[in-house]
Amino acid sequence: MSRSKKKRIGRIFLMLAMICMCMLSIFPYLWMVLVSVKERVLVYQPEVWFFTPTFENYKTIFQVHDLGTYMVNSAIVAVANCVVSLVLGSLTAYSLARHSFRRKESFSFFMTFIRILPAVASVIPVFVIAASLQVLDTHGLLIAVYMLFNIPFTVLMMRGFFEEIPREVEEAAMIDGCSTVQALLRVVIPLAMPGIVATAIFCIINAWNEFVYAMQLTTFSASTVPTIVQLFKTVTGVVWGEMSAVGTISTLPVLVFAMLVQKQMVRGLSFGAVKD
């Protein structure tokens, strides 16, 4: 067998393996979509693949459980938190990447420690503080709390992106008359935009999917989409159809956003991986 034929067969097997891995990864989501359009009787019959789809579950979650309000709350919290986290985290990451000061690495380690701190370890102190300040069940509280894990994440991500941008680019901009702030806004930020987009996607996903803080710090006015799952646990069991419909709807905004910026996201995730 010739070498070219062996390479072709190897590529075919590699392609088949990739297709199988993709199917295995996406199958749970497809199964959730399938359950969301089943009647309640058919939910417990997984062997039934061909049936007349129904959208009663979707009608119920919007009309009875008011999913629209939960999604608006999630959008407000996720977008606002993402913007604030990107601004503060990027400035901190730029300082760590460009300036030297005492205990810089200790500060960086402290940011990492905050990021890995489990939510359940801090939710009770946060609840007590929020109750004393009378800010429970507000969007501002969730936005501020989510900064605890999104700002450290932004710092860890953006520091690497800024370090990959040559200092000579900023120095050239300053020679042309730019100040430090102008060089940052006009030169560094545009060059780091792929990394910013990739970081923004993960920040939005982290805020959109967070459950522990949202469950303990809100009741209804600021409740986000993940907290609605408690409504589908009844004395007779879990209402899988409606829960699957919520899961399907709640993932669509993030999927659409990721598809719109997928080119920038791929560039951001591979930024600095290959050097000339």
Coordinates of N, CA, C and O in Angstrom, one line a residue, residues 11 69 247 255:
R11 N -6.7 9.7 7.5 CA -7.5 10.9 7.5 C -9.0 10.5 7.7 O -9.7 11.2 8.4
T69 N -39.4 36.7 32.4 CA -38.9 37.5 33.4 C -37.5 37.0 33.9 O -36.6 37.8 34.1
G247 N -34.3 24.3 29.6 CA -32.9 24.1 29.3 C -32.6 24.5 27.8 O -31.6 25.1 27.5
L255 N -25.6 30.3 22.8 CA -25.2 29.6 21.5 C -25.2 30.6 20.4 O -24.3 30.7 19.6

